[in-house]
CSV table of C-alpha atoms and ligand atoms in Angstrom, one decimal:
chain,number,residue,atom,x,y,z
A,185,UNK,CA,-25.4,19.6,32.1
A,186,UNK,CA,-27.2,16.2,33.1
A,187,UNK,CA,-26.7,15.7,37.0
A,188,UNK,CA,-24.0,12.8,37.6
A,189,UNK,CA,-25.6,9.4,37.9
A,190,UNK,CA,-26.1,8.2,41.5
A,191,UNK,CA,-23.6,5.3,40.9
A,192,UNK,CA,-21.2,7.4,39.3
A,193,UNK,CA,-18.7,7.6,42.0
A,194,UNK,CA,-19.2,3.7,42.8
A,195,UNK,CA,-18.4,2.9,39.1
A,196,UNK,CA,-15.3,5.3,38.8
A,197,UNK,CA,-14.1,3.5,41.8
A,198,UNK,CA,-14.7,0.1,40.3
A,199,UNK,CA,-12.7,1.2,37.1
A,200,UNK,CA,-9.9,2.3,38.9
A,201,UNK,CA,-9.6,-0.5,41.4
A,202,UNK,CA,-9.7,-3.2,38.5
A,203,UNK,CA,-7.4,-1.3,36.2
A,204,UNK,CA,-4.0,-2.8,37.5
A,205,UNK,CA,-5.5,-6.1,36.7
A,206,UNK,CA,-6.0,-5.0,33.1
A,207,UNK,CA,-10.0,-5.2,33.3
A,208,UNK,CA,-12.0,-2.8,31.5
A,209,UNK,CA,-16.0,-2.1,31.6
A,210,UNK,CA,-17.3,-3.0,28.0
A,211,UNK,CA,-20.4,-1.0,28.7
A,212,UNK,CA,-18.3,2.4,28.6
A,213,UNK,CA,-17.0,1.6,24.8
A,214,UNK,CA,-19.7,-0.7,23.7
A,215,UNK,CA,-21.1,1.9,21.2
A,216,UNK,CA,-17.8,2.7,19.8
A,217,UNK,CA,-16.9,-0.8,19.3
A,218,UNK,CA,-20.0,-1.8,17.4
A,219,UNK,CA,-21.0,1.4,15.7
A,220,UNK,CA,-24.4,1.4,13.8
A,221,UNK,CA,-22.3,2.4,10.9
A,222,UNK,CA,-18.6,2.8,9.7
A,223,UNK,CA,-17.0,5.8,11.5
A,224,UNK,CA,-13.9,6.1,9.7
A,225,UNK,CA,-11.1,8.6,11.1
A,226,UNK,CA,-9.7,8.6,7.5
A,227,UNK,CA,-10.6,11.8,5.9
A,228,UNK,CA,-11.3,12.9,2.0
A,229,UNK,CA,-8.2,14.3,0.7
A,230,UNK,CA,-6.7,15.4,-2.6
A,231,UNK,CA,-3.0,15.7,-3.6
A,232,UNK,CA,-2.7,18.2,-6.5
A,233,UNK,CA,0.3,16.9,-8.6
A,234,UNK,CA,1.5,20.5,-9.2
A,235,UNK,CA,1.9,21.0,-5.5
A,236,UNK,CA,3.6,17.3,-4.7
A,237,UNK,CA,5.9,17.5,-7.6
A,238,UNK,CA,8.4,20.3,-6.6
A,239,UNK,CA,8.8,18.3,-3.2
A,240,UNK,CA,9.5,15.0,-5.3
A,241,UNK,CA,12.0,16.7,-7.2
A,242,UNK,CA,13.6,18.4,-4.0
A,243,UNK,CA,13.8,15.0,-2.5
A,244,UNK,CA,15.8,13.7,-5.6
A,245,UNK,CA,18.3,16.5,-4.7
A,246,UNK,CA,18.4,15.5,-1.1
A,247,UNK,CA,18.9,11.7,-1.4
A,248,UNK,CA,19.6,9.1,-3.8
A,249,UNK,CA,17.4,6.1,-4.8
A,250,UNK,CA,19.9,3.9,-3.4
A,251,UNK,CA,20.4,5.7,0.0
A,252,UNK,CA,16.8,6.2,0.7
A,253,UNK,CA,16.3,2.4,-0.5
A,254,UNK,CA,12.7,3.8,-1.7
A,255,UNK,CA,12.6,7.6,-2.5
A,256,UNK,CA,9.0,8.1,-1.5
A,257,UNK,CA,6.7,10.9,-0.4
A,258,UNK,CA,3.9,9.2,1.5
A,259,UNK,CA,0.3,10.5,0.9
A,260,UNK,CA,-0.6,10.3,4.6
A,261,UNK,CA,-4.1,10.7,5.3
A,262,UNK,CA,-4.3,14.0,7.5
A,263,UNK,CA,-7.0,12.0,9.8
A,264,UNK,CA,-4.4,9.1,10.5
A,265,UNK,CA,-1.4,11.3,11.4
A,266,UNK,CA,1.8,9.6,11.8
A,267,UNK,CA,0.7,6.0,10.4
A,268,UNK,CA,1.8,6.3,6.9
A,269,UNK,CA,-1.5,5.2,5.8
A,270,UNK,CA,-4.0,6.6,3.1
A,271,UNK,CA,-6.9,4.6,4.8
A,272,UNK,CA,-6.8,2.4,7.9
A,273,UNK,CA,-5.6,-0.5,5.8
A,274,UNK,CA,-3.7,0.9,2.7
A,275,UNK,CA,-0.5,2.7,2.0
A,276,UNK,CA,0.0,4.9,-0.8
A,277,UNK,CA,3.1,7.0,-2.1
A,278,UNK,CA,4.7,8.8,-4.9
A,279,UNK,CA,8.1,7.3,-5.8
A,280,UNK,CA,10.7,9.1,-7.9
A,281,UNK,CA,13.7,7.4,-9.7
A,282,UNK,CA,16.3,9.3,-11.6
A,283,UNK,CA,18.1,8.6,-14.8
A,284,UNK,CA,20.7,5.6,-14.2
A,285,UNK,CA,19.7,5.0,-10.4
A,286,UNK,CA,18.9,1.9,-8.8
A,287,UNK,CA,16.4,1.2,-6.0
A,288,UNK,CA,18.0,-2.1,-4.7
A,289,UNK,CA,16.4,-5.5,-4.5
A,290,UNK,CA,14.4,-6.9,-1.7
A,291,UNK,CA,11.2,-8.8,-1.0
A,292,UNK,CA,8.6,-8.6,1.7
A,293,UNK,CA,5.2,-10.2,2.7
A,294,UNK,CA,3.2,-6.9,1.6
A,295,UNK,CA,1.8,-6.7,-1.9
A,296,UNK,CA,2.6,-3.7,-3.8
A,297,UNK,CA,1.2,-1.9,-7.0
A,298,UNK,CA,2.8,0.5,-9.2
A,299,UNK,CA,0.8,2.8,-11.2
A,300,UNK,CA,3.0,5.1,-13.4
A,301,UNK,CA,2.3,8.7,-13.4
A,302,UNK,CA,5.0,10.6,-15.3
A,303,UNK,CA,7.9,9.6,-17.3
A,304,UNK,CA,8.9,6.8,-19.5
A,305,UNK,CA,12.0,4.2,-19.4
A,306,UNK,CA,12.4,3.2,-15.7
A,307,UNK,CA,11.8,-0.4,-15.1
A,308,UNK,CA,10.8,-2.7,-12.3
A,309,UNK,CA,12.1,-6.4,-12.3
A,310,UNK,CA,10.1,-9.2,-10.5
A,311,UNK,CA,11.4,-12.4,-10.4
A,312,UNK,CA,14.2,-12.0,-12.9
A,313,UNK,CA,11.8,-10.4,-15.5
A,314,UNK,CA,11.8,-6.8,-16.2
A,315,UNK,CA,8.7,-4.4,-17.2
A,316,UNK,CA,9.4,-1.1,-18.7
A,317,UNK,CA,7.3,1.6,-17.2
A,318,UNK,CA,5.1,4.0,-19.3
A,319,UNK,CA,2.4,6.5,-18.0
A,320,UNK,CA,-0.9,4.4,-17.4
A,321,UNK,CA,0.9,1.1,-16.8
A,322,UNK,CA,-0.4,-1.0,-13.8
A,323,UNK,CA,2.6,-3.2,-12.6
A,324,UNK,CA,2.4,-5.5,-9.6
A,325,UNK,CA,5.0,-6.8,-7.0
A,326,UNK,CA,3.6,-9.9,-5.6
A,327,UNK,CA,3.9,-10.7,-1.9
A,328,UNK,CA,7.4,-12.2,-0.9
A,329,UNK,CA,9.0,-11.8,-4.5
A,330,UNK,CA,12.3,-9.9,-5.0
A,331,UNK,CA,11.7,-6.6,-6.8
A,332,UNK,CA,14.1,-3.8,-7.7
A,333,UNK,CA,13.6,-0.5,-9.7
A,334,UNK,CA,16.0,1.1,-12.1
A,335,UNK,CA,16.0,3.8,-14.7
A,336,UNK,CA,17.2,4.3,-18.3
A,337,UNK,CA,15.0,7.0,-18.9
A,338,UNK,CA,16.2,10.6,-19.9
A,339,UNK,CA,14.3,12.3,-17.1
A,340,UNK,CA,12.6,11.6,-13.8
A,341,UNK,CA,10.1,8.7,-13.7
A,342,UNK,CA,7.3,8.9,-10.9
A,343,UNK,CA,4.8,6.3,-10.2
A,344,UNK,CA,2.0,5.7,-7.4
A,345,UNK,CA,2.8,3.0,-5.2
A,346,UNK,CA,-0.1,1.2,-3.5
A,347,UNK,CA,0.5,-1.4,-0.7
A,348,UNK,CA,-1.4,-3.4,2.1
A,349,UNK,CA,1.1,-2.1,4.6
A,350,UNK,CA,-1.3,-1.2,7.5
A,351,UNK,CA,-3.3,-4.1,7.1
A,352,UNK,CA,-0.3,-6.6,7.3
A,353,UNK,CA,0.7,-4.5,10.3
A,354,UNK,CA,-2.3,-5.1,11.9
A,355,UNK,CA,-2.3,-8.7,11.3
A,356,UNK,CA,1.5,-8.8,12.6
A,357,UNK,CA,2.3,-10.8,9.6
A,358,UNK,CA,5.1,-8.8,8.0
A,359,UNK,CA,8.5,-10.2,7.1
A,360,UNK,CA,11.3,-8.7,4.8
A,361,UNK,CA,14.6,-9.7,3.5
A,362,UNK,CA,17.2,-7.7,1.3
A,363,UNK,CA,18.7,-9.5,-1.8
A,364,UNK,CA,22.3,-10.2,-1.9
A,365,UNK,CA,22.5,-8.6,-5.1
A,366,UNK,CA,21.4,-4.7,-5.9
A,367,UNK,CA,19.8,-5.7,-8.9
A,368,UNK,CA,18.2,-9.1,-10.1
A,369,UNK,CA,19.8,-10.9,-13.0
A,370,UNK,CA,17.5,-10.6,-16.1
A,371,UNK,CA,16.3,-14.5,-16.4
A,372,UNK,CA,13.4,-13.8,-19.3
A,373,UNK,CA,12.7,-11.4,-22.1
A,374,UNK,CA,10.6,-8.7,-21.3
A,375,UNK,CA,6.8,-9.4,-22.3
A,376,UNK,CA,7.1,-13.1,-21.6
A,377,UNK,CA,4.6,-13.1,-18.7
A,378,UNK,CA,2.1,-11.2,-20.8
A,379,UNK,CA,2.7,-13.3,-23.7
A,380,UNK,CA,1.8,-16.6,-21.2
A,381,UNK,CA,-1.1,-15.2,-19.7
A,382,UNK,CA,-2.2,-12.0,-21.1
A,383,UNK,CA,-4.0,-13.1,-24.2
A,384,UNK,CA,-6.9,-15.1,-22.8
A,385,UNK,CA,-4.8,-18.3,-22.9
A,386,UNK,CA,-2.6,-19.9,-20.2
A,387,UNK,CA,-0.1,-22.6,-20.5
A,388,UNK,CA,-1.2,-26.2,-20.8
A,389,UNK,CA,0.9,-27.3,-17.6
A,390,UNK,CA,1.8,-26.3,-14.3
A,391,UNK,CA,0.6,-23.5,-11.9
A,392,UNK,CA,1.0,-19.9,-12.0
A,393,UNK,CA,4.5,-18.5,-10.7
A,394,UNK,CA,3.0,-16.3,-7.9
A,395,UNK,CA,0.4,-18.1,-5.6
A,396,UNK,CA,-2.6,-16.0,-5.0
A,397,UNK,CA,-1.3,-13.2,-7.2
A,398,UNK,CA,-1.7,-12.9,-11.0
A,399,UNK,CA,1.1,-14.1,-13.1
A,400,UNK,CA,1.0,-11.0,-15.3
A,401,UNK,CA,2.7,-8.2,-13.5
A,402,UNK,CA,2.5,-5.5,-15.8
A,403,UNK,CA,-1.0,-4.7,-17.7
A,404,UNK,CA,-0.2,-2.0,-20.4
A,405,UNK,CA,-2.0,1.3,-20.5
A,406,UNK,CA,-2.7,1.0,-24.2
A,407,UNK,CA,-4.8,-2.2,-23.9
A,408,UNK,CA,-6.7,-0.9,-20.9
A,409,UNK,CA,-7.5,2.6,-22.7
A,410,UNK,CA,-8.7,0.8,-25.8
A,411,UNK,CA,-11.0,-1.4,-24.0
A,412,UNK,CA,-12.7,1.7,-22.3
A,413,UNK,CA,-12.7,3.8,-25.4
A,414,UNK,CA,-14.5,0.9,-27.4
A,415,UNK,CA,-17.1,0.2,-24.4
A,416,UNK,CA,-17.7,4.1,-24.4
A,417,UNK,CA,-18.5,4.0,-28.1
A,418,UNK,CA,-20.6,0.7,-28.2
A,419,UNK,CA,-22.0,0.0,-25.0
A,420,UNK,CA,-24.2,1.5,-22.4
A,421,UNK,CA,-22.4,3.9,-19.9
A,422,UNK,CA,-23.2,3.1,-16.1
A,423,UNK,CA,-24.9,6.0,-14.4
A,424,UNK,CA,-22.5,5.7,-11.3
A,425,UNK,CA,-19.3,4.8,-12.8
A,426,UNK,CA,-19.1,5.8,-16.3
A,427,UNK,CA,-17.2,3.1,-18.3
A,428,UNK,CA,-15.4,0.9,-15.4
A,429,UNK,CA,-13.5,-2.3,-15.6
A,430,UNK,CA,-11.5,-4.1,-12.9
A,431,UNK,CA,-8.3,-5.8,-13.5
A,432,UNK,CA,-8.3,-9.5,-13.2
A,433,UNK,CA,-5.8,-12.4,-12.4
A,434,UNK,CA,-6.4,-14.4,-15.7
A,435,UNK,CA,-6.1,-17.7,-13.9
A,436,UNK,CA,-8.9,-17.0,-11.4
A,437,UNK,CA,-11.2,-14.1,-12.8
A,438,UNK,CA,-10.4,-12.5,-9.1
A,439,UNK,CA,-8.4,-9.6,-7.9
A,440,UNK,CA,-4.8,-9.1,-9.4
A,441,UNK,CA,-3.5,-9.3,-5.6
A,442,UNK,CA,-5.3,-11.1,-2.9
A,443,UNK,CA,-5.4,-7.9,-0.9
A,444,UNK,CA,-6.1,-5.4,-3.3
A,445,UNK,CA,-8.3,-4.7,-6.3
A,446,UNK,CA,-7.6,-2.2,-9.2
A,447,UNK,CA,-9.7,-0.5,-11.5
A,448,UNK,CA,-9.9,1.9,-14.6
A,449,UNK,CA,-12.9,3.8,-15.6
A,450,UNK,CA,-13.6,6.2,-18.4
A,451,UNK,CA,-15.7,9.1,-17.5
A,452,UNK,CA,-17.3,10.3,-20.9
A,453,UNK,CA,-17.4,14.3,-21.6
A,454,UNK,CA,-20.7,15.6,-19.9
A,455,UNK,CA,-20.7,12.8,-17.2
A,456,UNK,CA,-22.5,13.6,-14.2
A,457,UNK,CA,-22.7,10.6,-11.9
A,458,UNK,CA,-24.9,9.6,-9.2
A,459,UNK,CA,-23.9,9.2,-5.7
A,460,UNK,CA,-22.8,5.8,-3.9
A,461,UNK,CA,-21.0,4.5,-1.0
A,462,UNK,CA,-18.8,1.6,-0.3
A,463,UNK,CA,-17.0,0.2,2.8
A,464,UNK,CA,-13.7,-0.3,1.1
A,465,UNK,CA,-11.7,3.1,1.0
A,466,UNK,CA,-10.5,3.7,-2.5
A,467,UNK,CA,-7.4,5.7,-3.7
A,468,UNK,CA,-7.6,7.3,-7.3
A,469,UNK,CA,-4.9,8.5,-9.6
A,470,UNK,CA,-5.9,10.5,-12.3
A,471,UNK,CA,-4.5,9.5,-16.0
A,472,UNK,CA,-6.2,11.8,-18.2
A,473,UNK,CA,-8.7,14.9,-18.4
A,474,UNK,CA,-10.4,16.8,-15.6
A,475,UNK,CA,-13.5,16.5,-13.6
A,476,UNK,CA,-14.5,16.7,-10.0
A,477,UNK,CA,-15.6,14.4,-7.1
A,478,UNK,CA,-18.0,15.4,-4.5
A,479,UNK,CA,-17.6,13.6,-0.9
A,480,UNK,CA,-19.9,13.6,2.1
A,481,UNK,CA,-20.5,12.1,5.3
A,482,UNK,CA,-23.1,13.6,7.7
A,483,UNK,CA,-22.7,17.0,6.4
A,484,UNK,CA,-22.0,19.3,3.6
A,485,UNK,CA,-20.2,17.7,0.8
A,486,UNK,CA,-16.6,18.5,-0.2
A,487,UNK,CA,-15.7,19.3,-3.8
A,488,UNK,CA,-12.4,18.4,-5.0
A,489,UNK,CA,-11.5,19.4,-8.8
A,490,UNK,CA,-8.9,17.2,-10.2
A,491,UNK,CA,-6.6,17.1,-13.2
A,492,UNK,CA,-4.0,14.8,-14.7
A,493,UNK,CA,-1.7,13.2,-12.1
A,494,UNK,CA,-3.7,14.3,-9.0
A,495,UNK,CA,-4.5,11.7,-6.2
A,496,UNK,CA,-7.5,11.6,-4.2
A,497,UNK,CA,-8.9,9.2,-1.3
A,498,UNK,CA,-12.7,8.5,-0.8
A,499,UNK,CA,-12.9,7.0,2.9
A,500,UNK,CA,-15.1,4.0,3.8
A,501,UNK,CA,-18.8,4.6,3.8
A,502,UNK,CA,-18.6,8.3,2.5
A,503,UNK,CA,-21.1,9.1,-0.2
A,504,UNK,CA,-19.3,10.2,-3.3
A,505,UNK,CA,-20.0,11.2,-7.0
A,506,UNK,CA,-17.8,11.8,-9.8
A,507,UNK,CA,-18.6,14.4,-12.7
A,508,UNK,CA,-16.5,15.6,-15.8
A,509,UNK,CA,-17.6,17.9,-18.4
A,510,UNK,CA,-14.6,17.3,-20.6
A,511,UNK,CA,-14.0,13.7,-19.8
A,512,UNK,CA,-11.4,11.7,-17.9
A,513,UNK,CA,-9.7,8.4,-17.0
A,514,UNK,CA,-9.3,7.5,-13.5
A,515,UNK,CA,-7.2,4.7,-12.0
A,516,UNK,CA,-8.4,3.3,-8.4
A,517,UNK,CA,-7.5,0.5,-6.0
A,518,UNK,CA,-8.9,-0.5,-2.7
A,519,UNK,CA,-8.9,-3.7,-0.5
A,520,UNK,CA,-12.2,-4.6,-1.4
A,521,UNK,CA,-11.1,-8.4,-2.0
A,522,UNK,CA,-10.5,-8.6,1.8
A,523,UNK,CA,-13.9,-7.5,2.5
A,524,UNK,CA,-15.2,-9.9,-0.2
A,525,UNK,CA,-13.1,-12.8,1.3
A,526,UNK,CA,-14.6,-12.1,4.8
A,527,UNK,CA,-18.1,-11.7,3.7
A,528,UNK,CA,-18.5,-8.3,4.8
A,529,UNK,CA,-18.3,-5.9,1.8
A,530,UNK,CA,-21.2,-3.3,1.4
A,531,UNK,CA,-21.9,-1.0,-1.4
A,532,UNK,CA,-24.9,1.1,-1.7
A,533,UNK,CA,-26.0,2.9,-5.0
A,534,UNK,CA,-28.1,5.9,-4.2
A,535,UNK,CA,-30.1,8.3,-6.8
B,41,LIG,C1,8.7,-0.9,-1.0
B,41,LIG,O1,9.4,-1.8,-1.1
B,41,LIG,C2,8.4,-0.1,-2.3
B,41,LIG,O2,9.6,-1.5,-3.7
B,41,LIG,C3,7.7,1.2,-2.3
B,41,LIG,O3,9.2,0.3,-4.4
B,41,LIG,C4,7.1,1.6,-1.1
B,41,LIG,C5,6.8,1.3,1.2
B,41,LIG,C6,7.1,0.6,2.6
B,41,LIG,C7,7.8,-0.4,2.4
B,41,LIG,C8,8.3,-0.9,1.2
B,41,LIG,C9,9.1,-0.7,-3.5
B,41,LIG,C10,7.2,0.9,0.3
B,41,LIG,C11,8.0,-0.4,0.1
């Protein structure tokens, strides 16, 4: 134990005397306020689908989609208890819809992404157009657009929800509103948005329908998968990422949503990736195959073995590397566009 500073008593008296005036001494918290490097409270975590699925099915018996409004089990980071957050700025959950159910129409400022994990034949409707869900599809709900979900499937359909909820909460920018109707009236044939914007072409006149968000709200898995497959065969594989592509807003080339970037990557069989770190915490959904991710920060690395439908999070500025002996496909998302818009994104590729 160090001897107390000779002025310690005087300082404590100062702090307690000024506290009623809402004054605090910066010098006591300066180092924590301006850290030498990010010190996220978020911790690396893996959710095995085989462990989560029984609880999702129990939720299916305990409450209807309509009663719950959204029947979701939140993937809550154990380092952020009670905050419904998977990173400091992002929310993730697994949503279940059963045959014939409807999750009623509403809208909110928060942007949402859906990544289909299990089952075929549920749909989401955005601004009067429905998108049928198939495993591996990436679907967008733009900020402040009405959306409802329903299911004509024969069995359960489960998807990953990714939302910028903690970020919007931090900014005190949240508004929400229920629709007057339970389900939106279908106004356009399915696939209209993809035909207009998803073929490296765009309408000759007029702006996109969703402001800063991509006009394509469903990116089918078969097209992403085909691109990765061809690149694995015909192009160099990156030592850190394998074969990785980012989804784009075709009108801008930027991220599909202003607050979230999404990616899909293929790790070829035998991939033994090099380590990297980045400031944006990232959430992964395993689409196909098996592998492992090693994650560390100032200590021994943690090893997480993953398989299809598992989910994991790599927090800010943790060093990570990916391996796969049999090969695998990973979807991921982060709030990288926010860092980039603010000019504060950092990434380091290590060897
Ligand atoms: C929401 O609207 C959905 O539309 C899912 O499916 C999860 C979590 C918090 C707030 C709104 C959806 C949500 C949500």
